[in-house]
Tab-separated table of C-alpha atoms in Angstrom:
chain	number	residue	atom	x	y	z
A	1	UNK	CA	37.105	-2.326	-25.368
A	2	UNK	CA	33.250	-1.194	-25.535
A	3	UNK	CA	32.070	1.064	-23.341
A	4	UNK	CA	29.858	-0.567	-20.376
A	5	UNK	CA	26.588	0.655	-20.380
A	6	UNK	CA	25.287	3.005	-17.217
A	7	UNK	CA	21.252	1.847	-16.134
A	8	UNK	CA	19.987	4.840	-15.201
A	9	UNK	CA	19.314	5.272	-11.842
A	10	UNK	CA	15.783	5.722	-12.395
A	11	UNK	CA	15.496	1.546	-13.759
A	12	UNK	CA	16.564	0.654	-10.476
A	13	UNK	CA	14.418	2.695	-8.455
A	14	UNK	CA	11.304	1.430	-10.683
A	15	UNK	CA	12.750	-1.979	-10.095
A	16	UNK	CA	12.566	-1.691	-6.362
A	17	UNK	CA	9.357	-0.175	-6.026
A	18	UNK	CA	8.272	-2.947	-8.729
A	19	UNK	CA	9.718	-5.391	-6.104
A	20	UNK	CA	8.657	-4.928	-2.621
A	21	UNK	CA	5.178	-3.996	-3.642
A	22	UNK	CA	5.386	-7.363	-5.713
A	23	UNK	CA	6.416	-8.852	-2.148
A	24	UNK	CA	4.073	-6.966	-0.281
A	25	UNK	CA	1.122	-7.881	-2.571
A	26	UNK	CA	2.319	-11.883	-2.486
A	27	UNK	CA	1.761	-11.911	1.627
A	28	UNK	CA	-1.244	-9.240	1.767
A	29	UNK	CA	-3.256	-10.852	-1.029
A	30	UNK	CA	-2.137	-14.196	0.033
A	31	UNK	CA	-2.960	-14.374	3.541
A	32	UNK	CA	-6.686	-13.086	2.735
A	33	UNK	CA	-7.332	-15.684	-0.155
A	34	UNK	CA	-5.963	-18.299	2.111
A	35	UNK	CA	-8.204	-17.378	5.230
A	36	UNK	CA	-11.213	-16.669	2.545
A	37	UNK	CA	-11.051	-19.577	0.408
A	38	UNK	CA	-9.500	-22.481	2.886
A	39	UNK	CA	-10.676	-21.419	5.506
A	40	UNK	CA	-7.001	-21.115	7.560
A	41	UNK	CA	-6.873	-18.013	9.236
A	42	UNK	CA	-8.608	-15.032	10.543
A	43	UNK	CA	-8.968	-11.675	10.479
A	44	UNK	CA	-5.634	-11.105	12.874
A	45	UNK	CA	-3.872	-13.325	10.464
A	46	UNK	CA	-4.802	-11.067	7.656
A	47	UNK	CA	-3.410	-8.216	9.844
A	48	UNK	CA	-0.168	-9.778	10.951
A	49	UNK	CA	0.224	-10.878	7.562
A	50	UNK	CA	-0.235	-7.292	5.703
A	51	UNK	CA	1.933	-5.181	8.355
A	52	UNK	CA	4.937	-8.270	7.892
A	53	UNK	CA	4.289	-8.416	4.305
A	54	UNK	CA	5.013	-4.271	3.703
A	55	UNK	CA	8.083	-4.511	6.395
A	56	UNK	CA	9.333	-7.055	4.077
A	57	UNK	CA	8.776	-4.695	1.065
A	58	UNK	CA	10.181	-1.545	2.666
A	59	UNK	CA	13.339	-4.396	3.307
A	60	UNK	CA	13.078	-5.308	-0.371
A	61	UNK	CA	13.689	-1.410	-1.586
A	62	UNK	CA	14.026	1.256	0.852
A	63	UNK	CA	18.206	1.578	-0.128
A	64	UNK	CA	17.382	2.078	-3.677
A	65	UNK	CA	13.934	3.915	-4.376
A	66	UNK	CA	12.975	5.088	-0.409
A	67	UNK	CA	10.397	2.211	-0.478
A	68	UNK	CA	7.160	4.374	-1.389
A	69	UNK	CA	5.685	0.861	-2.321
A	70	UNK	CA	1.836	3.185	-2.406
A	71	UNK	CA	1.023	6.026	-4.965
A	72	UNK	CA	-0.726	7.739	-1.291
A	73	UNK	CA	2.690	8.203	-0.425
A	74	UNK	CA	4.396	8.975	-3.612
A	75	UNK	CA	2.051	11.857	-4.069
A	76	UNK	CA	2.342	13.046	-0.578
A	77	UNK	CA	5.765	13.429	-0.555
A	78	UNK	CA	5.402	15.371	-4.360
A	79	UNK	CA	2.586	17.695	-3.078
A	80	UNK	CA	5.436	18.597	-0.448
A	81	UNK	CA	8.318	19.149	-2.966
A	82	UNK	CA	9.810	16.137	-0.900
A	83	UNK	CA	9.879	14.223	-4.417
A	84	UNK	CA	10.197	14.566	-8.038
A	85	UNK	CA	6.820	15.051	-9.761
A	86	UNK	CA	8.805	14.169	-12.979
A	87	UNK	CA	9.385	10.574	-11.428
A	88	UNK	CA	5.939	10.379	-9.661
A	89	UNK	CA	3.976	8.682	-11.995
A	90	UNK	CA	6.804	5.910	-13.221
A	91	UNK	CA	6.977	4.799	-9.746
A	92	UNK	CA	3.144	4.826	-9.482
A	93	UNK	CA	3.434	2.483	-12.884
A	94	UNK	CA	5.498	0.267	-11.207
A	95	UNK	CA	3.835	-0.055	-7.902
A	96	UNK	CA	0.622	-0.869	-9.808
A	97	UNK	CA	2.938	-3.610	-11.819
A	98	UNK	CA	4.200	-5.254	-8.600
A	99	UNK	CA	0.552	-5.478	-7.175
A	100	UNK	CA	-0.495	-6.898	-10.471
A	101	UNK	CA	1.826	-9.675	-10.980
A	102	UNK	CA	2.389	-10.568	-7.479
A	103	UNK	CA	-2.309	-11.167	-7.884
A	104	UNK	CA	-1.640	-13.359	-10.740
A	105	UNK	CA	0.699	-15.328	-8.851
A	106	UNK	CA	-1.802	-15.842	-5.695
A	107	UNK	CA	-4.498	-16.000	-8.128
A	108	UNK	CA	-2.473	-18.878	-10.003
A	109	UNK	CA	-1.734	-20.617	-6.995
A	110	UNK	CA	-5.014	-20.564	-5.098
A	111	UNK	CA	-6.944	-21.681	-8.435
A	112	UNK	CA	-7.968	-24.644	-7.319
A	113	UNK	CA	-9.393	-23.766	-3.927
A	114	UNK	CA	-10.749	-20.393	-4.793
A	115	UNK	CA	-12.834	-22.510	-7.771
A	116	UNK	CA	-13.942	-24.682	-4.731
A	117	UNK	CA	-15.236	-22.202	-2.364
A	118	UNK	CA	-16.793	-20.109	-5.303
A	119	UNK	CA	-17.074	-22.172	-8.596
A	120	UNK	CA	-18.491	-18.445	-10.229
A	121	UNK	CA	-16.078	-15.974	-9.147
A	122	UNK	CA	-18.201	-13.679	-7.383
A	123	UNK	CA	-18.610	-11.284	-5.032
A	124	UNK	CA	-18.009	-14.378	-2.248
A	125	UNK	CA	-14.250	-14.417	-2.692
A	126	UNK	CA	-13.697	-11.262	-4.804
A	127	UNK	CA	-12.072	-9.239	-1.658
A	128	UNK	CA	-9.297	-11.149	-1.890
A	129	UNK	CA	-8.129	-9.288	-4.156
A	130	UNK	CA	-9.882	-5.966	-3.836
A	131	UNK	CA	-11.573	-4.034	-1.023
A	132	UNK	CA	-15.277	-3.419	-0.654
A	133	UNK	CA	-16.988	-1.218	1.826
A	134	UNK	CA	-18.209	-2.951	4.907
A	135	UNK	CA	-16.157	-5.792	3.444
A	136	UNK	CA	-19.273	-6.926	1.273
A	137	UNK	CA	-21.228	-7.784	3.887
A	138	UNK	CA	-21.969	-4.336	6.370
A	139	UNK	CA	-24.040	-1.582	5.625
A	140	UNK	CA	-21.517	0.766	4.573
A	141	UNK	CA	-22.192	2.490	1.159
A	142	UNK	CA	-19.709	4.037	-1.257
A	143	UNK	CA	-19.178	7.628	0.700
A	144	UNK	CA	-18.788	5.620	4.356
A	145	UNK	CA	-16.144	3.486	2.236
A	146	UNK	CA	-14.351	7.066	0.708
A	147	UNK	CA	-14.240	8.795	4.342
A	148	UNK	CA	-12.826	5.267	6.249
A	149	UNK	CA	-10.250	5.834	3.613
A	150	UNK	CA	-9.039	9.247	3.875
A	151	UNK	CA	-9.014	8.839	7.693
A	152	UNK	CA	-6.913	5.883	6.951
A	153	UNK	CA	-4.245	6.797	4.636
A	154	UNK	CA	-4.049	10.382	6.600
A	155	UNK	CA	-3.129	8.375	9.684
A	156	UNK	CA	-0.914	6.244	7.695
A	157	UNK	CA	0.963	9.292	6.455
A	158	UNK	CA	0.513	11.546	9.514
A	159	UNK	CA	2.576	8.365	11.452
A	160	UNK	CA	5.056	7.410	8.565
A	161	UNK	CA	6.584	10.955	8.534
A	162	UNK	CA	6.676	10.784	12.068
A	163	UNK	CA	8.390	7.608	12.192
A	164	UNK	CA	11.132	8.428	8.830
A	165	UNK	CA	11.637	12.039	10.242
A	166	UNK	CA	15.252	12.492	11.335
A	167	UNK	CA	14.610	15.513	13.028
A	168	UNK	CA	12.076	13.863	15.151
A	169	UNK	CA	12.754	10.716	17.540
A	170	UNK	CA	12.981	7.754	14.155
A	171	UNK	CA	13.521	4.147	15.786
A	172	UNK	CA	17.103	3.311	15.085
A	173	UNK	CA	19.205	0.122	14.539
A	174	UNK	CA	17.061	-0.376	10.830
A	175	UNK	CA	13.928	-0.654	12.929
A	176	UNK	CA	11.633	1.880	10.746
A	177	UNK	CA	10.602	-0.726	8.394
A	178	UNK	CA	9.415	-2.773	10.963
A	179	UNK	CA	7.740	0.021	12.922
A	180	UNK	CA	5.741	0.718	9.343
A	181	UNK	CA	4.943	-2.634	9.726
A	182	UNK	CA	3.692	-2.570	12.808
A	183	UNK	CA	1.670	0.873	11.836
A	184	UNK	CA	-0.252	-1.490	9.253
A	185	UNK	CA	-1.555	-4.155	11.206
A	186	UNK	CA	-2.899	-1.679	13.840
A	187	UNK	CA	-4.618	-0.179	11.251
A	188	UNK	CA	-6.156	-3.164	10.385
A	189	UNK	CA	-6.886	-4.197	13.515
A	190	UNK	CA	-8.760	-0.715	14.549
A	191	UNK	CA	-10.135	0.431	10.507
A	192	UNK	CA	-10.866	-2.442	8.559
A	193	UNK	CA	-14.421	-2.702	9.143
A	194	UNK	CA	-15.820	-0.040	6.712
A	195	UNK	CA	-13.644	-0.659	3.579
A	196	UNK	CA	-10.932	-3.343	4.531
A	197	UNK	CA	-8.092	-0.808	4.921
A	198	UNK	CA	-6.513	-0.393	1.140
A	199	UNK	CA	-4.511	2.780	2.057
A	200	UNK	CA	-2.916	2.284	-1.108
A	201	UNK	CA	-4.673	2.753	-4.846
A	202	UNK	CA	-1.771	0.060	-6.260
A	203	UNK	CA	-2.367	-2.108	-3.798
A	204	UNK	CA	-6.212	-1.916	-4.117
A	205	UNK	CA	-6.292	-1.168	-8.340
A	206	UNK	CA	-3.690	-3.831	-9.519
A	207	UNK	CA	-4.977	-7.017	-7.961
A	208	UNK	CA	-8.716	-5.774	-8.796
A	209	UNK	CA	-7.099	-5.806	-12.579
A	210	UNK	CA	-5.851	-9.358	-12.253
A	211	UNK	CA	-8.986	-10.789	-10.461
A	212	UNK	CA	-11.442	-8.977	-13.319
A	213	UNK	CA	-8.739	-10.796	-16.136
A	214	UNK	CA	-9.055	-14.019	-14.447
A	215	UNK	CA	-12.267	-14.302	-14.408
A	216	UNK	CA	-14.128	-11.696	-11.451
A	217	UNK	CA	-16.460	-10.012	-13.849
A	218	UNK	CA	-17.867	-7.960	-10.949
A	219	UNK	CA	-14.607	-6.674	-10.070
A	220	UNK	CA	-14.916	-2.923	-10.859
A	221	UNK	CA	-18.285	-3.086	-8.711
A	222	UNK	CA	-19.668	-3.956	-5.396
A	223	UNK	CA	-21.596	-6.073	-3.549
A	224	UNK	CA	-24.597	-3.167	-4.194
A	225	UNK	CA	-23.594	-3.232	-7.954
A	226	UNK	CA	-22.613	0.451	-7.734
A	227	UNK	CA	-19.188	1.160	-9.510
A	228	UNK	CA	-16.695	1.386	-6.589
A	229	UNK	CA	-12.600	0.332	-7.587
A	230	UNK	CA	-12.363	4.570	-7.841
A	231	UNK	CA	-12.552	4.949	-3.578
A	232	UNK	CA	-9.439	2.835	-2.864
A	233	UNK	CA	-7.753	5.002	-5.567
A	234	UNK	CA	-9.381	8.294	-4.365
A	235	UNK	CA	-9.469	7.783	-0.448
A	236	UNK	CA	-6.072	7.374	-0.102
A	237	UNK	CA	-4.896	10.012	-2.682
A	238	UNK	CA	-6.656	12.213	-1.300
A	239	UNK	CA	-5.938	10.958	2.420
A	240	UNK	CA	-2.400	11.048	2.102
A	241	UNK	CA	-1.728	14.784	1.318
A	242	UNK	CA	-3.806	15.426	3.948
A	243	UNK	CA	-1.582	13.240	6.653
A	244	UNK	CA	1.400	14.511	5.549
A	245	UNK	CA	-0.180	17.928	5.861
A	246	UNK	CA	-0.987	17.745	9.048
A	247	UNK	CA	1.995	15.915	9.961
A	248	UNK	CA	4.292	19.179	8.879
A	249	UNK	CA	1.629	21.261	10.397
A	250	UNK	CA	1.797	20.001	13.765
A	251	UNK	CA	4.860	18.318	14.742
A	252	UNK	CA	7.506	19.090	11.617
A	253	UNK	CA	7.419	22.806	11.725
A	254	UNK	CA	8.183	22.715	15.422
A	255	UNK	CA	11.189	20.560	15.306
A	256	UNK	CA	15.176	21.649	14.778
A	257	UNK	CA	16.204	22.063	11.553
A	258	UNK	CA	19.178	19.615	11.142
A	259	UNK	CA	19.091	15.797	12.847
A	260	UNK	CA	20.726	14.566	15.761
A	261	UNK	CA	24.422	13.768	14.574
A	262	UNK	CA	23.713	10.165	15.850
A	263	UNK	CA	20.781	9.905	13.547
A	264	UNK	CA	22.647	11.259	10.448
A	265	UNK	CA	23.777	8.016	8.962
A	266	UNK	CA	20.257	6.184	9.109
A	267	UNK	CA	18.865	5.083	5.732
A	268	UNK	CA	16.277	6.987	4.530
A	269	UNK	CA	13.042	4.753	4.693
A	270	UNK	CA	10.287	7.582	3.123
A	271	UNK	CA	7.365	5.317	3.416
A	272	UNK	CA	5.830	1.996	2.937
């Protein structure tokens, strides 16, 4: 009999973090091309729809990879020998992969109305798929954009690790994803004004990709012309260590070493 083949481990983590970022990006980018191009929708819709759409995707892969789902947190949790460098940039691969697809798909779907509300592709309807500071319309320039999105991601970090910590108070019962979720609509309820919250380079960078393939030839730029897909990546790279930083500074290094025994046997959910 021939031997079965072993997948390494690795596949299926790539897999999963190729998979609920896919799912995230399907309801994020959907929801926003929907309310921007039909006209169904507003901005709280975008917000429900984001937070729901990354519980969904923590859902999707926490078991398997730890549901990182954002090269922010990926690199975080590296910078704090909390994960593998050696694996950080295949999962960042496949991250930017699920965001990618998952805009082709919305971008596939939504041809027909996004060709009605903007017949040239432009600026109008390009933040559906990627962020611009002030959200292309308030004067916020490129270095307003990069701060909003340090704060961001360092408050998206600085409350993940809070929330994922066993040695702190985590929500039980397999609540964290939703609690993530909730995390991301109330940042874009209360920080999506200056650069319309990316917190995540995959999320931001992949669907930017599909929309300049498909079409957005002022994709890589904004609505000042100036070259601006590298703050989403940046902001949030750059934002995360710092969350996670502060995070251990302030609240980690005071807490017991070893989790509550009732808290032992939660899964693992590392971010979102």
């Amino acid at each position: 009999m021939a031997e079965r083949r072993t997948i390494p481990p690795l596949a299926g983590e790539l897999a999963a973090e190729f998979a609920g970022t896919l799912i995230l990006i399907l309801f994020g980018v959907g929801v926003v091309a929907q309310v921007a191009a039909a006209g169904i929708g507003d901005h709280d819709s975008i917000a429900w729809a984001w937070g729901l759409g990354v519980t969904l995707g923590v859902y999707v892969a926490a078991r398997i990879s730890g549901a990182h789902l954002n090269p922010a947190v990926t690199v975080a949790l590296a910078v704090f020998k909390e994960f593998s460098w050696r694996k950080t940039a295949p999962y960042i691969a496949a991250q930017t992969l699920g965001a990618f697809v998952a805009a082709l798909i919305v971008r596939w779907n939504y041809s027909e109305v996004l060709a009605k509300a903007d017949p040239g592709h432009t600026i109008k309807t390009q933040g559906v798929f990627s962020t611009l500071p002030g959200n292309g319309t308030l004067p916020v320039g490129t270095w307003g954009a990069l701060r909003d999105q340090v704060i961001g991601t360092a408050i998206l970090l600085f409350v993940i690790k809070a929330v994922t910590d066993a040695r702190n108070a985590p929500p039980l019962a397999n609540l964290a994803p939703f609690v993530i979720g909730l995390l991301v609509v109330v940042i874009g309820m209360a920080w999506g004004t200056d650069a319309g919250y990316a917190i995540n380079p995959a999320r931001d960078f992949g669907p930017r990709l599909a929309s300049f393939l498909t079409g957005y030839g002022s994709a890589w730029r904004d609505q000042n012309g100036d070259l601006y897909f590298w703050v989403p990546i940046i902001g949030p790279l750059l934002g995360g260590v710092l969350g996670a930083g502060l995070y251990k500074a302030l609240i980690g290094r005071f807490l017991p070493g070893d989790a509550p025994p009732d808290q032992r046997a939660e899964p693992e959910y590392e971010a979102a």
